PDB file of C-alpha atoms in Angstrom:
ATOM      1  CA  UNK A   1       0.000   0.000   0.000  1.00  0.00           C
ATOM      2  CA  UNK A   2       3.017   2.904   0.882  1.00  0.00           C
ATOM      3  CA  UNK A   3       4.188   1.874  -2.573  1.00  0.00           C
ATOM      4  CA  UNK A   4       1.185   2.323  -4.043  1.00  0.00           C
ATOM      5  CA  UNK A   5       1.225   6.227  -2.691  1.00  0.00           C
ATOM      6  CA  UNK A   6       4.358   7.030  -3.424  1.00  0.00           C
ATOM      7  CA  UNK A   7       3.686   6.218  -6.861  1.00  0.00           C
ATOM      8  CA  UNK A   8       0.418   8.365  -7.015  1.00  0.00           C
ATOM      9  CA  UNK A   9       2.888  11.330  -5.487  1.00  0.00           C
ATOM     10  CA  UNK A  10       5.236  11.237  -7.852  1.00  0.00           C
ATOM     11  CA  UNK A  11       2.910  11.059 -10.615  1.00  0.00           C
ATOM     12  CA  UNK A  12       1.126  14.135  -9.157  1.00  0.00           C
ATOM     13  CA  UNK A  13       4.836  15.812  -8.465  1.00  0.00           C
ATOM     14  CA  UNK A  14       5.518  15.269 -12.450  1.00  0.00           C
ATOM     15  CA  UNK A  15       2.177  16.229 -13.632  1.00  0.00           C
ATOM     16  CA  UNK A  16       2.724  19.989 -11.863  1.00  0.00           C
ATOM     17  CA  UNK A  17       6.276  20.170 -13.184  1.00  0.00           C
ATOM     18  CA  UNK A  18       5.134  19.406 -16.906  1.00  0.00           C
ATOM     19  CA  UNK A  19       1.930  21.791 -15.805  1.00  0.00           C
ATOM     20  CA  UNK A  20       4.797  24.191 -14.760  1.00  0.00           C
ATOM     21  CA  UNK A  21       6.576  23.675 -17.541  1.00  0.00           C
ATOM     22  CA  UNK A  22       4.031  24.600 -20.552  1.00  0.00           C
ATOM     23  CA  UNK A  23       2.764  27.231 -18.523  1.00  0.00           C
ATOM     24  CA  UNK A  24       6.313  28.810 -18.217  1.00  0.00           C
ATOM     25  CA  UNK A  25       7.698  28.006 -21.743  1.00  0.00           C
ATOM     26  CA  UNK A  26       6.451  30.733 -23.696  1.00  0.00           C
ATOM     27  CA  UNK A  27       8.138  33.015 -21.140  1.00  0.00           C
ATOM     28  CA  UNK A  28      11.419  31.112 -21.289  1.00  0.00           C
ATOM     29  CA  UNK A  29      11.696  31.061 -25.268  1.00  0.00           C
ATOM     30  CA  UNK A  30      10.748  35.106 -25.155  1.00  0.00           C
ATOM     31  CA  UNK A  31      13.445  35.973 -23.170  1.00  0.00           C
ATOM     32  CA  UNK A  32      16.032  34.157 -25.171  1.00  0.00           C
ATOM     33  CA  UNK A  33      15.180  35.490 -27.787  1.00  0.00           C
ATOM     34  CA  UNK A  34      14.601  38.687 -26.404  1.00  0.00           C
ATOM     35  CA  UNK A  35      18.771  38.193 -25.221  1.00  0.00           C
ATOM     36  CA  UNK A  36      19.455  36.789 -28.946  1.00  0.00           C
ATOM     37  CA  UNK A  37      18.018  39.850 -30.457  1.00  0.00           C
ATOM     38  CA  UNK A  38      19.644  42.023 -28.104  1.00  0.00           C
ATOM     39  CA  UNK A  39      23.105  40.340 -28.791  1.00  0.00           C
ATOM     40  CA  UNK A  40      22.674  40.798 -32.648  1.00  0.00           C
ATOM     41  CA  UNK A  41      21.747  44.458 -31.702  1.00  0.00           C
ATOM     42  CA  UNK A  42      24.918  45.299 -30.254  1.00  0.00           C
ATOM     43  CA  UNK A  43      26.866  43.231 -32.754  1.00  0.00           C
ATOM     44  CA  UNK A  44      25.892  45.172 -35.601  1.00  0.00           C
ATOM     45  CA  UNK A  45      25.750  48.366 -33.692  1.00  0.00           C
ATOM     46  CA  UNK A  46      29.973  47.612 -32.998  1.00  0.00           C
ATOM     47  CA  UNK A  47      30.154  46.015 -37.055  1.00  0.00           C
ATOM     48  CA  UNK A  48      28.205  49.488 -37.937  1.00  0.00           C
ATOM     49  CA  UNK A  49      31.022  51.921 -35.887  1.00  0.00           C
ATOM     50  CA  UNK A  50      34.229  49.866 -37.361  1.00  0.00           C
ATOM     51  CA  UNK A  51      33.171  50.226 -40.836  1.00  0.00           C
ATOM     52  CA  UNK A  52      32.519  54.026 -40.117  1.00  0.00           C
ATOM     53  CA  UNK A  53      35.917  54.746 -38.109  1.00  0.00           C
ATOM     54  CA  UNK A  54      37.813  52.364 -40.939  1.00  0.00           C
ATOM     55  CA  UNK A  55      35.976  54.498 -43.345  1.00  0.00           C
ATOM     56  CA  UNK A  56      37.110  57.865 -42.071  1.00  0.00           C
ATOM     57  CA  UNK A  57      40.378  56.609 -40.783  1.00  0.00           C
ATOM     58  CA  UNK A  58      41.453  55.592 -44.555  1.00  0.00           C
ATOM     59  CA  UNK A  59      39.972  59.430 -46.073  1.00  0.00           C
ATOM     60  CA  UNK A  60      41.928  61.288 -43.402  1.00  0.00           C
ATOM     61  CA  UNK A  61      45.222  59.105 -44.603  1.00  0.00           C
ATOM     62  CA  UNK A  62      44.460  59.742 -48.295  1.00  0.00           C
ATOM     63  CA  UNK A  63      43.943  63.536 -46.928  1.00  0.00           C
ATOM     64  CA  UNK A  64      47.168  63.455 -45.638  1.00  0.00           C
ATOM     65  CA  UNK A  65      48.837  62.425 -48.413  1.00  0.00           C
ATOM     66  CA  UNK A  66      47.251  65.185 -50.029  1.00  0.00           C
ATOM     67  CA  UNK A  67      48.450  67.763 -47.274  1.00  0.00           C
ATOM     68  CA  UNK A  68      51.989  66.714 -47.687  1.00  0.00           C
ATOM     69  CA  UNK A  69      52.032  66.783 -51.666  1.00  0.00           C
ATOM     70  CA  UNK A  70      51.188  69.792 -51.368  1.00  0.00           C
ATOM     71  CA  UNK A  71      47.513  69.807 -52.403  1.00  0.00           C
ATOM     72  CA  UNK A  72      45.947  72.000 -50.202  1.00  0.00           C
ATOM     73  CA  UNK A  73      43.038  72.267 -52.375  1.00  0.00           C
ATOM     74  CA  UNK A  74      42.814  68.541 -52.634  1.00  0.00           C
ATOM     75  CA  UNK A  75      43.385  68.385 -48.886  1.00  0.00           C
ATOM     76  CA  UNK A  76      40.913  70.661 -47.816  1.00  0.00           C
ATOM     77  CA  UNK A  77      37.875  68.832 -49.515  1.00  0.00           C
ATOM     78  CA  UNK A  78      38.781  65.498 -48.270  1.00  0.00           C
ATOM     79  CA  UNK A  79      39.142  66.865 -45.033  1.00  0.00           C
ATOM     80  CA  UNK A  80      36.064  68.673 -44.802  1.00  0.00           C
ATOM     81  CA  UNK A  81      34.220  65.314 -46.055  1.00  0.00           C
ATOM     82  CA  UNK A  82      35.434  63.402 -43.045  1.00  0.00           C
ATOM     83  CA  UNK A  83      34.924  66.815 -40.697  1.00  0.00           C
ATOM     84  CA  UNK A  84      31.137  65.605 -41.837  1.00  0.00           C
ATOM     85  CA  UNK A  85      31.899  61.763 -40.406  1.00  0.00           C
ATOM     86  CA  UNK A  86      29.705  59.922 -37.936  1.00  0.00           C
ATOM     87  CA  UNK A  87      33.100  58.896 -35.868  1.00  0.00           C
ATOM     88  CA  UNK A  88      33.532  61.702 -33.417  1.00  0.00           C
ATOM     89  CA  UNK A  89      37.520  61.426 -33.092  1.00  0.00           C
ATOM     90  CA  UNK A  90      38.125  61.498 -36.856  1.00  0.00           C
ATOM     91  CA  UNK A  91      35.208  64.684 -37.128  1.00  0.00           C
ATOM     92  CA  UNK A  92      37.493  66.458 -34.719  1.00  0.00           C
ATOM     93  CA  UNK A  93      40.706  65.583 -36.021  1.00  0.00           C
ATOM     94  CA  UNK A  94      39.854  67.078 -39.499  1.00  0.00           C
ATOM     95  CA  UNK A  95      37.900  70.431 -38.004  1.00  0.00           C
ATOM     96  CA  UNK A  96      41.349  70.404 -36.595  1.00  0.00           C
ATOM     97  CA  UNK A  97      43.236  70.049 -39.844  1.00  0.00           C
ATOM     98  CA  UNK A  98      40.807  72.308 -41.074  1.00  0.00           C
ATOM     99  CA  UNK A  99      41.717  75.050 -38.299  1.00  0.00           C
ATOM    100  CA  UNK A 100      45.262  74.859 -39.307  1.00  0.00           C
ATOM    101  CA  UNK A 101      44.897  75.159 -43.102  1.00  0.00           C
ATOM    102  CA  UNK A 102      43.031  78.675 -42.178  1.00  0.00           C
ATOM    103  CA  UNK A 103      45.764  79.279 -39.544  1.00  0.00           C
ATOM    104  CA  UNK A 104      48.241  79.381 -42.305  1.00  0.00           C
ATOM    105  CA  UNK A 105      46.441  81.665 -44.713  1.00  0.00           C
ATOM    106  CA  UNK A 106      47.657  84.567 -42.014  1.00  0.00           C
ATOM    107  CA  UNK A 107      44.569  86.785 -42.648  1.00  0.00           C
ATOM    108  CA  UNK A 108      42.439  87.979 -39.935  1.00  0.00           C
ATOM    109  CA  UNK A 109      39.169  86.485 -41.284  1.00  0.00           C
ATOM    110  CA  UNK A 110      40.983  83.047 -41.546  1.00  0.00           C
ATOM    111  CA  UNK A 111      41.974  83.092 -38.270  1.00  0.00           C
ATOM    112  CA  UNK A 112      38.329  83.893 -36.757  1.00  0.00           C
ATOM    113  CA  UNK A 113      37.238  80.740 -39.214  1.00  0.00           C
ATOM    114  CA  UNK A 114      40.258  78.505 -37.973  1.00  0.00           C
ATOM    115  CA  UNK A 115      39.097  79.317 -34.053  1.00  0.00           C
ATOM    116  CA  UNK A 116      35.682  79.085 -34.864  1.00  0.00           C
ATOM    117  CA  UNK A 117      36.431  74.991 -36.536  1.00  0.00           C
ATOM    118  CA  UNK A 118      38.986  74.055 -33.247  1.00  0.00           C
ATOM    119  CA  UNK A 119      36.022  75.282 -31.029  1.00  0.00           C
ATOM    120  CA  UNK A 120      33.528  72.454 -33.178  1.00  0.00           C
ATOM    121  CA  UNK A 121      36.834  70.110 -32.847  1.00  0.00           C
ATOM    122  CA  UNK A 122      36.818  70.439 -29.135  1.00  0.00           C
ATOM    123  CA  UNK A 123      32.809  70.248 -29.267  1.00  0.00           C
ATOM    124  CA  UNK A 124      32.825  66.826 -31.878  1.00  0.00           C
ATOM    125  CA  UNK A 125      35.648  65.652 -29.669  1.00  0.00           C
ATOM    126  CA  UNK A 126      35.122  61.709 -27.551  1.00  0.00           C
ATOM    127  CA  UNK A 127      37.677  62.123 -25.072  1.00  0.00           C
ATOM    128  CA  UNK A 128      39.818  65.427 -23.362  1.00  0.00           C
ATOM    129  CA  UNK A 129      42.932  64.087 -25.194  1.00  0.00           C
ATOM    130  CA  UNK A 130      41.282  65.055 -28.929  1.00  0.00           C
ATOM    131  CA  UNK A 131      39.104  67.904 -27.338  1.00  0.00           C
ATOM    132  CA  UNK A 132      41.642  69.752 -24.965  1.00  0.00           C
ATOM    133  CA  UNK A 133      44.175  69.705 -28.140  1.00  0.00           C
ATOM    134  CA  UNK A 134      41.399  71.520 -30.385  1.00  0.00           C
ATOM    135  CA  UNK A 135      40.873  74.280 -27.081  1.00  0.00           C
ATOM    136  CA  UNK A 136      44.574  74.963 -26.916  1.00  0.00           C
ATOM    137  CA  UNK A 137      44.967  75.300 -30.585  1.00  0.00           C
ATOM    138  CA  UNK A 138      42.083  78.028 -30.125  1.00  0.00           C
ATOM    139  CA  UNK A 139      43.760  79.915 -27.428  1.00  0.00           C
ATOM    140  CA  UNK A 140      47.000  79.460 -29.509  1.00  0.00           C
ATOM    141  CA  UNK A 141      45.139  80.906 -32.616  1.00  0.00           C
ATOM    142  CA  UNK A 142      43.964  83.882 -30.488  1.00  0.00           C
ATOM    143  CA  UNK A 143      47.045  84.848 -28.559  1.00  0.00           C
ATOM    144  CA  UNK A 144      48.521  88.002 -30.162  1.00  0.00           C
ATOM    145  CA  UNK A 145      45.187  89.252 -30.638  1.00  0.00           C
ATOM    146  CA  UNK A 146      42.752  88.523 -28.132  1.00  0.00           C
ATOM    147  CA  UNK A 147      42.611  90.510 -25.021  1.00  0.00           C
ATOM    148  CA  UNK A 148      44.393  88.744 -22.421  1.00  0.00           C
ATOM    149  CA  UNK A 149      41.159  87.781 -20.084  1.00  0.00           C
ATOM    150  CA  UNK A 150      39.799  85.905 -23.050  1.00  0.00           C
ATOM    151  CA  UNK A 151      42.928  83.875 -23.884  1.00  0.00           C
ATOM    152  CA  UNK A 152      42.966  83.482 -20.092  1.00  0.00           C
ATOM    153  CA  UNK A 153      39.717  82.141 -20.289  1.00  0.00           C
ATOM    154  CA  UNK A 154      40.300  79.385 -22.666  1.00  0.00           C
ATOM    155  CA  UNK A 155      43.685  78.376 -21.158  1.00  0.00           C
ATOM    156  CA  UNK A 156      42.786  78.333 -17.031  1.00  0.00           C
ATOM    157  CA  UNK A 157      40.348  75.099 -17.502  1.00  0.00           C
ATOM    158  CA  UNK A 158      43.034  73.063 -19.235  1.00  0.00           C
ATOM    159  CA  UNK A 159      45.470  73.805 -16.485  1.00  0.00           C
ATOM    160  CA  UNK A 160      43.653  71.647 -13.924  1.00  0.00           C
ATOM    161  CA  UNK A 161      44.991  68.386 -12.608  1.00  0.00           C
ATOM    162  CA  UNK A 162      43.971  65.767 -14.837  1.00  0.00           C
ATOM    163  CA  UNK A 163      44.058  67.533 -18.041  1.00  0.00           C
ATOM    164  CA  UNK A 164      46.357  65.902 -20.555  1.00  0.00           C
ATOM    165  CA  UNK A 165      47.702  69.431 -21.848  1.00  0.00           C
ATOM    166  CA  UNK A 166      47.918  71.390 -18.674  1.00  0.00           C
ATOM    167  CA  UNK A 167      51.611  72.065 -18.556  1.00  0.00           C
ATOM    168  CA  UNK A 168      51.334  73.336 -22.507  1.00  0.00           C
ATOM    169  CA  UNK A 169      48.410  75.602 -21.439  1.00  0.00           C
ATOM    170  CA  UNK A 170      50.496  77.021 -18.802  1.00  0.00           C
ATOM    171  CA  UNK A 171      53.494  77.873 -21.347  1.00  0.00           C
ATOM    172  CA  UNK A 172      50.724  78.968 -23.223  1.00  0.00           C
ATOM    173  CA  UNK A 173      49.503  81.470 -20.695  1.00  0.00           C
ATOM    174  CA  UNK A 174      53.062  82.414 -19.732  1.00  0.00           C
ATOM    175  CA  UNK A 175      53.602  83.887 -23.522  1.00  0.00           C
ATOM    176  CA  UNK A 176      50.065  85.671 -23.283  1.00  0.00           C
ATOM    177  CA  UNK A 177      51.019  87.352 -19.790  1.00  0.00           C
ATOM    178  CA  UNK A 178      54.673  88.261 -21.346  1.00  0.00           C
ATOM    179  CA  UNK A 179      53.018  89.697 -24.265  1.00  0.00           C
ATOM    180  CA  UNK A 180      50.700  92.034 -22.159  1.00  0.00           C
ATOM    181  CA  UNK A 181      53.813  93.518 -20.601  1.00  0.00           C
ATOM    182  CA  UNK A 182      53.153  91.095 -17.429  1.00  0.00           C
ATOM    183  CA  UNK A 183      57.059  89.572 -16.630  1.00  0.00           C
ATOM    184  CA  UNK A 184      56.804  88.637 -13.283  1.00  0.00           C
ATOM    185  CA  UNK A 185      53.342  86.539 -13.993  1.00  0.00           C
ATOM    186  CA  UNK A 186      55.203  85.026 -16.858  1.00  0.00           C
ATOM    187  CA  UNK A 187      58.400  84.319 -15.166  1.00  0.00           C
ATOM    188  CA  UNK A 188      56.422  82.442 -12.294  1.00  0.00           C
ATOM    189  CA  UNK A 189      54.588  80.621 -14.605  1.00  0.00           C
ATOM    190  CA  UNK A 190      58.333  79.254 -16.645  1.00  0.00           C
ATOM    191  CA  UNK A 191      59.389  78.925 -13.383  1.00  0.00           C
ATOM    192  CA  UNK A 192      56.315  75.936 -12.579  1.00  0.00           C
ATOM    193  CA  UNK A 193      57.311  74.754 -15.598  1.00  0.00           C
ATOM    194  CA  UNK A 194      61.412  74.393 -15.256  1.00  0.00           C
ATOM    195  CA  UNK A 195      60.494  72.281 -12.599  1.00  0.00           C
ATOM    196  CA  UNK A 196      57.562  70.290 -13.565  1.00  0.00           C
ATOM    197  CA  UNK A 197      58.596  66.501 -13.358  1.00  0.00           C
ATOM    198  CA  UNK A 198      55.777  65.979 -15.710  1.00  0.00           C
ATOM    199  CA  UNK A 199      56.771  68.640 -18.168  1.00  0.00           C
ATOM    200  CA  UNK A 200      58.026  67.532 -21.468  1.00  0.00           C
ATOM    201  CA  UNK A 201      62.016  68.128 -22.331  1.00  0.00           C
ATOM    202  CA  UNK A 202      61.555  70.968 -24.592  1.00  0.00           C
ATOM    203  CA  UNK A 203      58.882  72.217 -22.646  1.00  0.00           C
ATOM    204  CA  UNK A 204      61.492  72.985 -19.504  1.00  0.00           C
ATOM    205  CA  UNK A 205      64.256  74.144 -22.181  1.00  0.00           C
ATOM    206  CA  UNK A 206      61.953  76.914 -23.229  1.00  0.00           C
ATOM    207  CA  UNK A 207      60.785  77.842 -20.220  1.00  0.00           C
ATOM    208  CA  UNK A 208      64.389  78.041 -18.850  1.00  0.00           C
ATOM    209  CA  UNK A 209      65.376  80.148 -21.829  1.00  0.00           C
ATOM    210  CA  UNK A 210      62.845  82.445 -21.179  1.00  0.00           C
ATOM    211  CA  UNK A 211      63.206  82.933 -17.405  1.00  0.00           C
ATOM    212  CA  UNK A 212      67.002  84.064 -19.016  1.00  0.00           C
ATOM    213  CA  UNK A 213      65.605  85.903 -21.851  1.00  0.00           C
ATOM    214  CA  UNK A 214      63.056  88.177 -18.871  1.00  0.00           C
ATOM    215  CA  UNK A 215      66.319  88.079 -16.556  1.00  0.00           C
ATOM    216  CA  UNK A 216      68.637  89.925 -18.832  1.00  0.00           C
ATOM    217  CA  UNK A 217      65.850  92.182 -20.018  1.00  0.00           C
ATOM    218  CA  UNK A 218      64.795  90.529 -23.289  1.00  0.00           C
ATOM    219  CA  UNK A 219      62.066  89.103 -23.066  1.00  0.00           C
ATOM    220  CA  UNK A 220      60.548  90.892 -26.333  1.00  0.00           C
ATOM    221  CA  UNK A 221      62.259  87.921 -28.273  1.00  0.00           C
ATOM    222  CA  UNK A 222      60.501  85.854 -26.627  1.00  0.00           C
ATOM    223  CA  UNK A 223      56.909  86.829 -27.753  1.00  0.00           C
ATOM    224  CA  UNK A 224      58.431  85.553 -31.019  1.00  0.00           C
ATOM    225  CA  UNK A 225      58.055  81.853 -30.102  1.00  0.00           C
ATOM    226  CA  UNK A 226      54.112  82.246 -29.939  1.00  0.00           C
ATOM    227  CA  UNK A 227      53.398  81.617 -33.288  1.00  0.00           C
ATOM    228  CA  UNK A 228      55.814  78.883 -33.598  1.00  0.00           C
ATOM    229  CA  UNK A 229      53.790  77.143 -30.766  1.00  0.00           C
ATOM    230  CA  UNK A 230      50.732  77.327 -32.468  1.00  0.00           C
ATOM    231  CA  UNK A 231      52.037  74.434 -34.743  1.00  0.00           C
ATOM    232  CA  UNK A 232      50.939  71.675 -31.919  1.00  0.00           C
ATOM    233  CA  UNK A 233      50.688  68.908 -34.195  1.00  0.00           C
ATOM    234  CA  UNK A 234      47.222  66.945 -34.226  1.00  0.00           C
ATOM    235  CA  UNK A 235      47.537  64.261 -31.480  1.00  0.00           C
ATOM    236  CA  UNK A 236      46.954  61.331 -33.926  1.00  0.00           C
ATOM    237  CA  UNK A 237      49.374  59.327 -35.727  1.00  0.00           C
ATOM    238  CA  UNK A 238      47.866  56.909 -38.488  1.00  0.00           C
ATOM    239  CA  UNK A 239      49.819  53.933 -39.904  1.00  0.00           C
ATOM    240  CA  UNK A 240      49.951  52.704 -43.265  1.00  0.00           C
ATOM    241  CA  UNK A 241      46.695  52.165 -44.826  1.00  0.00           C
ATOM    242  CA  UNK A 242      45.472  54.552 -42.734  1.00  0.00           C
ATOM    243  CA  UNK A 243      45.252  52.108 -39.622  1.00  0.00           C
ATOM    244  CA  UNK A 244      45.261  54.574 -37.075  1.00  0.00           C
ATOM    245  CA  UNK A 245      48.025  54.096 -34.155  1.00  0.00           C
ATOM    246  CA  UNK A 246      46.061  55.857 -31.674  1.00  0.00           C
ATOM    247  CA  UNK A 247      46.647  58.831 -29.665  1.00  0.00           C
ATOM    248  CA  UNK A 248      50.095  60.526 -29.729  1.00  0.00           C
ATOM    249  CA  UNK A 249      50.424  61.067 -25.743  1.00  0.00           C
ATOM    250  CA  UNK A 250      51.047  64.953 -24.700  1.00  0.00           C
ATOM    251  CA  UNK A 251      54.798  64.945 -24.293  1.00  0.00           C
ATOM    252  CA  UNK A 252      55.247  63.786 -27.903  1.00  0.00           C
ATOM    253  CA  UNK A 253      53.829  67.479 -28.182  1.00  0.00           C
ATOM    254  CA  UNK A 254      56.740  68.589 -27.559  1.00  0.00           C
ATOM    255  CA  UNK A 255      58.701  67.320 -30.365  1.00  0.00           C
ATOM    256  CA  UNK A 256      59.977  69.069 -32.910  1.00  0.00           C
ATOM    257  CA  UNK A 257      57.135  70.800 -35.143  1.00  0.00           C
ATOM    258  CA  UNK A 258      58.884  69.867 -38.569  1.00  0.00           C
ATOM    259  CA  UNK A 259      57.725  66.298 -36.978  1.00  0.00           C
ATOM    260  CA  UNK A 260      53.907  66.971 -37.295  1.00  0.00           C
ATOM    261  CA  UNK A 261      51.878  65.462 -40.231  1.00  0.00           C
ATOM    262  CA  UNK A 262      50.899  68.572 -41.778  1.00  0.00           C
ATOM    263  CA  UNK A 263      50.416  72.425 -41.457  1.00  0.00           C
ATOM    264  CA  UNK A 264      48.203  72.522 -38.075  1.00  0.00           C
TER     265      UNK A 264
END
């Protein structure tokens, strides 16, 4: 007789677990495919953004070729076709490439055009690294010419901790304050500098040639280095094929400016 109940029991037990089971079935198959769907979704959403970035990646390459053969023209049409990409850090980069081709027309016009494309360069921008590069080269565009709170404007945000150009910006504001008569400012400022740990090499050679230049009363000539500053190359370097080899860190800033991909 026990026997006999425990095998009506367990018939009962498995006739609510196959009850369960068709009841709860639907639900199970919906959700995997809900998490299928979803997985598909984010697949194509990453396949989408590679083909875009490869895209613009290879047009700013063929753009630099351009640059460097000399084809401004040529240059400035392919750049302003990927300043019109969907892939933010390749949009800024060529606003930024943009900017410089302006910069080196000279004319005031061109100048109020090239600050006007860094500011959309620092707005297009993913990261500070692309988008503090773009605000400097704005300041940089603007400092013989600006008045000095507006150039100070610009430059005091990127010389917080954190910021990947902050010890540029500060050279940067150094040569505005020299240039508005303000030594001593200046001299402080190349002093921070000439003893930054985290300052580049050439950074801390100019800033100690300048602290010499103020000390023996000559610091005119060195107003004369602001324009050559404002040839901060674009912080990207891109490979054959234009594979891009990612960000160039700040203190290859530094470097000589002959070393830059193009007219910035």
């Amino acid at each position: 007789m026990t026997d006999l109940f425990e095998e009506v029991e367990e018939q009962l037990r498995s006739d609510r677990y196959k009850a369960l089971a068709r009841k709860g079935a639907p639900w199970v198959i919906a959700a995997a495919a809900i998490a299928l769907i979803a997985a598909l979704g984010v697949w194509g959403w990453q396949q989408y953004n590679q083909q875009i970035t490869d895209k613009a990646s290879q047009e700013y390459a063929v753009a630099l070729t351009a640059l460097a053969q000399g084809d401004a023209a040529k240059a400035t049409q392919l750049f302003s076709d990927v300043s019109k990409s969907p892939s933010k850090a390749y949009r800024s980069l060529a606003l930024m490439q943009l900017g410089g081709l302006k910069i080196a027309h000279g004319m005031p016009d061109d100048i109020k055009a090239a600050v006007t494309l860094f500011d959309q360069a620092a707005s297009a921008a993913p990261d500070d690294m692309l988008g503090d590069a773009a605000r400097l080269k704005s300041a940089f565009a603007i400092l013989d010419t600006a008045p000095f709170a507006e150039v100070e404007g610009r430059l005091a945000p990127l010389m917080k901790d954190g910021r990947p150009y902050r010890v540029q910006a500060r050279e940067a504001l150094a040569f505005a304050k020299l240039m508005k008569g303000d030594s001593a400012g200046a001299r402080r400022d190349f002093v921070v500098i000439s003893q930054s740990l985290e300052a580049p090499d050439g950074a801390r050679q100019r800033a100690k040639a300048a602290m010499d230049l103020i000390d023996t009363g000559s610091a005119n000539g060195v107003a004369a280095t602001v324009k050559a500053a404002q040839a901060l190359p674009t912080p990207m370097l891109v490979g054959p094929g234009g594979v891009p080899m990612g960000l160039a860190p700040p203190e290859a800033q530094g470097q000589p400016q002959d070393q830059a991909p193009g007219p910035q």
